[in-house]
mmCIF file of C-alpha atoms in Angstrom:
data_model
loop_
_atom_site.group_PDB
_atom_site.id
_atom_site.type_symbol
_atom_site.label_atom_id
_atom_site.label_comp_id
_atom_site.label_asym_id
_atom_site.label_seq_id
_atom_site.Cartn_x
_atom_site.Cartn_y
_atom_site.Cartn_z
ATOM 1 C CA UNK A 14 -14.194 40.366 -4.529
ATOM 2 C CA UNK A 15 -11.310 37.957 -5.343
ATOM 3 C CA UNK A 16 -12.116 34.701 -6.538
ATOM 4 C CA UNK A 17 -10.547 31.712 -4.986
ATOM 5 C CA UNK A 18 -8.443 29.235 -7.161
ATOM 6 C CA UNK A 19 -9.827 25.456 -6.449
ATOM 7 C CA UNK A 20 -6.825 23.281 -6.595
ATOM 8 C CA UNK A 21 -7.925 20.481 -8.752
ATOM 9 C CA UNK A 22 -6.379 16.970 -7.788
ATOM 10 C CA UNK A 23 -5.502 14.667 -10.828
ATOM 11 C CA UNK A 24 -7.355 11.397 -11.437
ATOM 12 C CA UNK A 25 -6.458 8.787 -9.402
ATOM 13 C CA UNK A 26 -4.188 6.283 -10.893
ATOM 14 C CA UNK A 27 -5.901 3.339 -12.665
ATOM 15 C CA UNK A 28 -4.442 -0.378 -14.045
ATOM 16 C CA UNK A 29 -5.398 -0.957 -17.304
ATOM 17 C CA UNK A 30 -8.271 -3.385 -15.983
ATOM 18 C CA UNK A 31 -9.599 0.312 -14.154
ATOM 19 C CA UNK A 32 -8.535 -0.841 -10.377
ATOM 20 C CA UNK A 33 -7.428 2.115 -8.086
ATOM 21 C CA UNK A 34 -3.832 2.121 -7.330
ATOM 22 C CA UNK A 35 -2.481 3.130 -3.650
ATOM 23 C CA UNK A 36 1.006 3.166 -1.907
ATOM 24 C CA UNK A 37 1.665 1.438 0.875
ATOM 25 C CA UNK A 38 4.594 1.447 3.604
ATOM 26 C CA UNK A 39 5.194 -2.200 5.191
ATOM 27 C CA UNK A 40 7.638 -2.960 7.310
ATOM 28 C CA UNK A 41 10.547 -5.230 5.655
ATOM 29 C CA UNK A 42 9.438 -8.597 7.741
ATOM 30 C CA UNK A 43 5.802 -8.375 6.699
ATOM 31 C CA UNK A 44 7.004 -7.235 3.106
ATOM 32 C CA UNK A 45 8.592 -10.384 2.286
ATOM 33 C CA UNK A 46 5.747 -12.430 4.114
ATOM 34 C CA UNK A 47 3.639 -10.969 1.739
ATOM 35 C CA UNK A 48 5.563 -12.052 -1.108
ATOM 36 C CA UNK A 49 6.461 -15.555 0.194
ATOM 37 C CA UNK A 50 2.892 -15.952 0.830
ATOM 38 C CA UNK A 51 2.657 -16.647 4.234
ATOM 39 C CA UNK A 52 0.914 -13.796 5.119
ATOM 40 C CA UNK A 53 -2.585 -13.511 3.931
ATOM 41 C CA UNK A 54 -3.632 -10.058 5.282
ATOM 42 C CA UNK A 55 -2.213 -6.480 6.043
ATOM 43 C CA UNK A 56 -3.256 -4.643 9.094
ATOM 44 C CA UNK A 57 -3.649 -0.876 9.195
ATOM 45 C CA UNK A 58 -4.203 1.049 12.227
ATOM 46 C CA UNK A 59 -6.402 4.593 12.598
ATOM 47 C CA UNK A 60 -7.332 4.384 8.847
ATOM 48 C CA UNK A 61 -8.705 7.551 7.001
ATOM 49 C CA UNK A 62 -10.693 6.545 3.957
ATOM 50 C CA UNK A 63 -11.660 3.417 2.273
ATOM 51 C CA UNK A 64 -9.735 0.992 0.340
ATOM 52 C CA UNK A 65 -11.920 -0.859 -2.070
ATOM 53 C CA UNK A 66 -11.662 -4.696 -2.963
ATOM 54 C CA UNK A 67 -9.734 -5.214 -6.123
ATOM 55 C CA UNK A 68 -7.137 -2.109 -5.815
ATOM 56 C CA UNK A 69 -3.857 -2.553 -6.268
ATOM 57 C CA UNK A 70 -1.357 -1.880 -3.339
ATOM 58 C CA UNK A 71 2.299 -1.363 -4.424
ATOM 59 C CA UNK A 72 4.793 -2.248 -1.700
ATOM 60 C CA UNK A 73 7.199 0.187 -0.174
ATOM 61 C CA UNK A 74 9.464 -2.011 1.983
ATOM 62 C CA UNK A 75 10.530 0.510 5.041
ATOM 63 C CA UNK A 76 13.382 -0.139 7.548
ATOM 64 C CA UNK A 77 16.856 -1.368 5.944
ATOM 65 C CA UNK A 78 14.961 -1.935 2.756
ATOM 66 C CA UNK A 79 13.920 1.205 2.112
ATOM 67 C CA UNK A 80 12.526 0.382 -2.006
ATOM 68 C CA UNK A 81 9.542 -0.254 -3.775
ATOM 69 C CA UNK A 82 9.815 -3.916 -4.147
ATOM 70 C CA UNK A 83 6.044 -5.313 -5.414
ATOM 71 C CA UNK A 84 2.575 -5.215 -5.478
ATOM 72 C CA UNK A 85 -0.670 -7.108 -4.321
ATOM 73 C CA UNK A 86 -4.119 -6.922 -5.106
ATOM 74 C CA UNK A 87 -6.746 -6.208 -2.597
ATOM 75 C CA UNK A 88 -9.231 -9.295 -1.584
ATOM 76 C CA UNK A 89 -11.469 -8.658 1.474
ATOM 77 C CA UNK A 90 -11.244 -5.840 3.143
ATOM 78 C CA UNK A 91 -12.369 -5.993 6.784
ATOM 79 C CA UNK A 92 -12.945 -2.818 8.807
ATOM 80 C CA UNK A 93 -13.828 -1.552 12.319
ATOM 81 C CA UNK A 94 -12.475 -1.400 15.888
ATOM 82 C CA UNK A 95 -9.124 -2.804 16.262
ATOM 83 C CA UNK A 96 -10.753 -5.981 18.096
ATOM 84 C CA UNK A 97 -13.316 -6.499 15.532
ATOM 85 C CA UNK A 98 -10.766 -6.488 13.013
ATOM 86 C CA UNK A 99 -8.751 -8.886 14.824
ATOM 87 C CA UNK A 100 -11.553 -11.533 15.638
ATOM 88 C CA UNK A 101 -12.794 -11.427 12.023
ATOM 89 C CA UNK A 102 -9.080 -11.788 10.975
ATOM 90 C CA UNK A 103 -8.330 -14.882 13.495
ATOM 91 C CA UNK A 104 -11.567 -16.502 12.145
ATOM 92 C CA UNK A 105 -9.771 -16.568 8.492
ATOM 93 C CA UNK A 106 -8.518 -19.725 7.408
ATOM 94 C CA UNK A 107 -4.485 -19.653 6.863
ATOM 95 C CA UNK A 108 -4.411 -15.733 7.910
ATOM 96 C CA UNK A 109 -0.701 -15.474 8.339
ATOM 97 C CA UNK A 110 -1.102 -12.916 11.341
ATOM 98 C CA UNK A 111 1.088 -13.674 14.503
ATOM 99 C CA UNK A 112 0.126 -12.465 17.710
ATOM 100 C CA UNK A 113 2.847 -9.533 17.586
ATOM 101 C CA UNK A 114 0.251 -8.085 15.223
ATOM 102 C CA UNK A 115 -2.372 -7.305 17.928
ATOM 103 C CA UNK A 116 0.283 -4.841 19.643
ATOM 104 C CA UNK A 117 0.216 -2.809 16.252
ATOM 105 C CA UNK A 118 -3.233 -2.638 16.061
ATOM 106 C CA UNK A 119 -4.337 -3.008 19.786
ATOM 107 C CA UNK A 120 -6.268 0.421 20.850
ATOM 108 C CA UNK A 121 -7.319 1.427 17.338
ATOM 109 C CA UNK A 122 -10.583 3.303 16.709
ATOM 110 C CA UNK A 123 -10.800 2.301 13.559
ATOM 111 C CA UNK A 124 -8.401 -0.311 11.861
ATOM 112 C CA UNK A 125 -8.667 -2.202 8.808
ATOM 113 C CA UNK A 126 -7.197 -5.497 7.322
ATOM 114 C CA UNK A 127 -6.533 -6.110 3.813
ATOM 115 C CA UNK A 128 -6.809 -9.614 1.892
ATOM 116 C CA UNK A 129 -3.442 -10.174 -0.639
ATOM 117 C CA UNK A 130 -4.074 -11.508 -3.091
ATOM 118 C CA UNK A 131 -1.773 -12.650 -6.300
ATOM 119 C CA UNK A 132 1.204 -10.803 -4.805
ATOM 120 C CA UNK A 133 3.876 -9.823 -7.454
ATOM 121 C CA UNK A 134 7.307 -9.456 -6.686
ATOM 122 C CA UNK A 135 8.773 -7.139 -9.057
ATOM 123 C CA UNK A 136 12.136 -8.081 -11.268
ATOM 124 C CA UNK A 137 14.094 -5.354 -9.827
ATOM 125 C CA UNK A 138 13.541 -3.288 -6.707
ATOM 126 C CA UNK A 139 14.025 0.700 -6.659
ATOM 127 C CA UNK A 140 15.641 1.963 -3.681
ATOM 128 C CA UNK A 141 14.409 5.541 -2.037
ATOM 129 C CA UNK A 142 18.322 6.709 -2.899
ATOM 130 C CA UNK A 143 17.394 6.183 -6.349
ATOM 131 C CA UNK A 144 13.892 7.668 -6.413
ATOM 132 C CA UNK A 145 15.379 10.762 -4.727
ATOM 133 C CA UNK A 146 17.945 10.969 -7.589
ATOM 134 C CA UNK A 147 15.176 11.625 -9.757
ATOM 135 C CA UNK A 148 12.187 13.126 -7.584
ATOM 136 C CA UNK A 149 14.550 15.038 -4.912
ATOM 137 C CA UNK A 150 12.997 15.204 -1.406
ATOM 138 C CA UNK A 151 10.442 12.538 -2.167
ATOM 139 C CA UNK A 152 9.272 10.426 0.987
ATOM 140 C CA UNK A 153 7.310 7.511 1.303
ATOM 141 C CA UNK A 154 3.779 7.573 2.906
ATOM 142 C CA UNK A 155 4.061 6.633 6.520
ATOM 143 C CA UNK A 156 1.300 4.186 6.331
ATOM 144 C CA UNK A 157 -0.613 4.318 2.614
ATOM 145 C CA UNK A 158 -1.371 6.946 -0.181
ATOM 146 C CA UNK A 159 -3.680 7.285 -3.318
ATOM 147 C CA UNK A 160 -1.444 7.021 -6.302
ATOM 148 C CA UNK A 161 -2.720 10.032 -8.898
ATOM 149 C CA UNK A 162 -1.954 10.506 -12.591
ATOM 150 C CA UNK A 163 0.739 12.737 -13.464
ATOM 151 C CA UNK A 164 2.679 11.989 -10.145
ATOM 152 C CA UNK A 165 6.024 11.696 -10.333
ATOM 153 C CA UNK A 166 6.592 8.458 -8.529
ATOM 154 C CA UNK A 167 3.847 7.159 -10.722
ATOM 155 C CA UNK A 168 4.756 8.094 -13.784
ATOM 156 C CA UNK A 169 9.017 7.732 -13.685
ATOM 157 C CA UNK A 170 8.915 5.005 -11.453
ATOM 158 C CA UNK A 171 5.831 2.586 -10.461
ATOM 159 C CA UNK A 172 4.555 2.503 -14.275
ATOM 160 C CA UNK A 173 8.296 1.008 -15.361
ATOM 161 C CA UNK A 174 8.401 -1.185 -12.635
ATOM 162 C CA UNK A 175 4.776 -2.757 -13.503
ATOM 163 C CA UNK A 176 5.936 -2.849 -17.103
ATOM 164 C CA UNK A 177 8.872 -4.927 -16.481
ATOM 165 C CA UNK A 178 6.958 -7.325 -14.409
ATOM 166 C CA UNK A 179 4.653 -7.727 -17.292
ATOM 167 C CA UNK A 180 1.447 -5.938 -15.202
ATOM 168 C CA UNK A 181 0.488 -3.319 -18.070
#
C-alpha cells in the first residue's frame, strides 16, 4: 500500500508583533484613497475565510499602477450579506465609501468590510514588471491571499519594503 505524502504549507507570515499578513489587490483609485485617509473601509465580496482584526494587508494596486505600494492594519471587520455589510458601513462615521461601491458588493452572498487603520505608503513601489524579473510568472491575487514564510514575494519584496518603511 502506497502512502500519500501530505503537502505541508509554510507557516503564515507574521509581523514582528505577531499579526498575520495578507496581500490584497485593490484598484488604484481606491488604494490611493486609503493612503490619503479618505477611505476608511475596504469592501470585499464573495469572501472565503476570515481576516482577523489587527492583520496587516499589503496593498497591490492593480489597473494601470500594477505595483505593491503600501500596507494598512485591519481595525474592525464587518461580515455578512452585502446588504448587512453595506448598512453597517454606512452607519460608521467618516466611512469614506461612495455609492459606486454598492455596485461592487451588491448581490454577494457573503461580503466583508475591513476598517483601514494606520495606512503606510511605502517609500518606493515595486511594480509587477520588477517582481516578475526576480519571480518569473508571478501573479497578484484576484482579491486577497495569505502571505507565507518562505514565499518568494514575501521574502524578496515585501520584507524589504517593510524594512525601507521602518516597519521591521
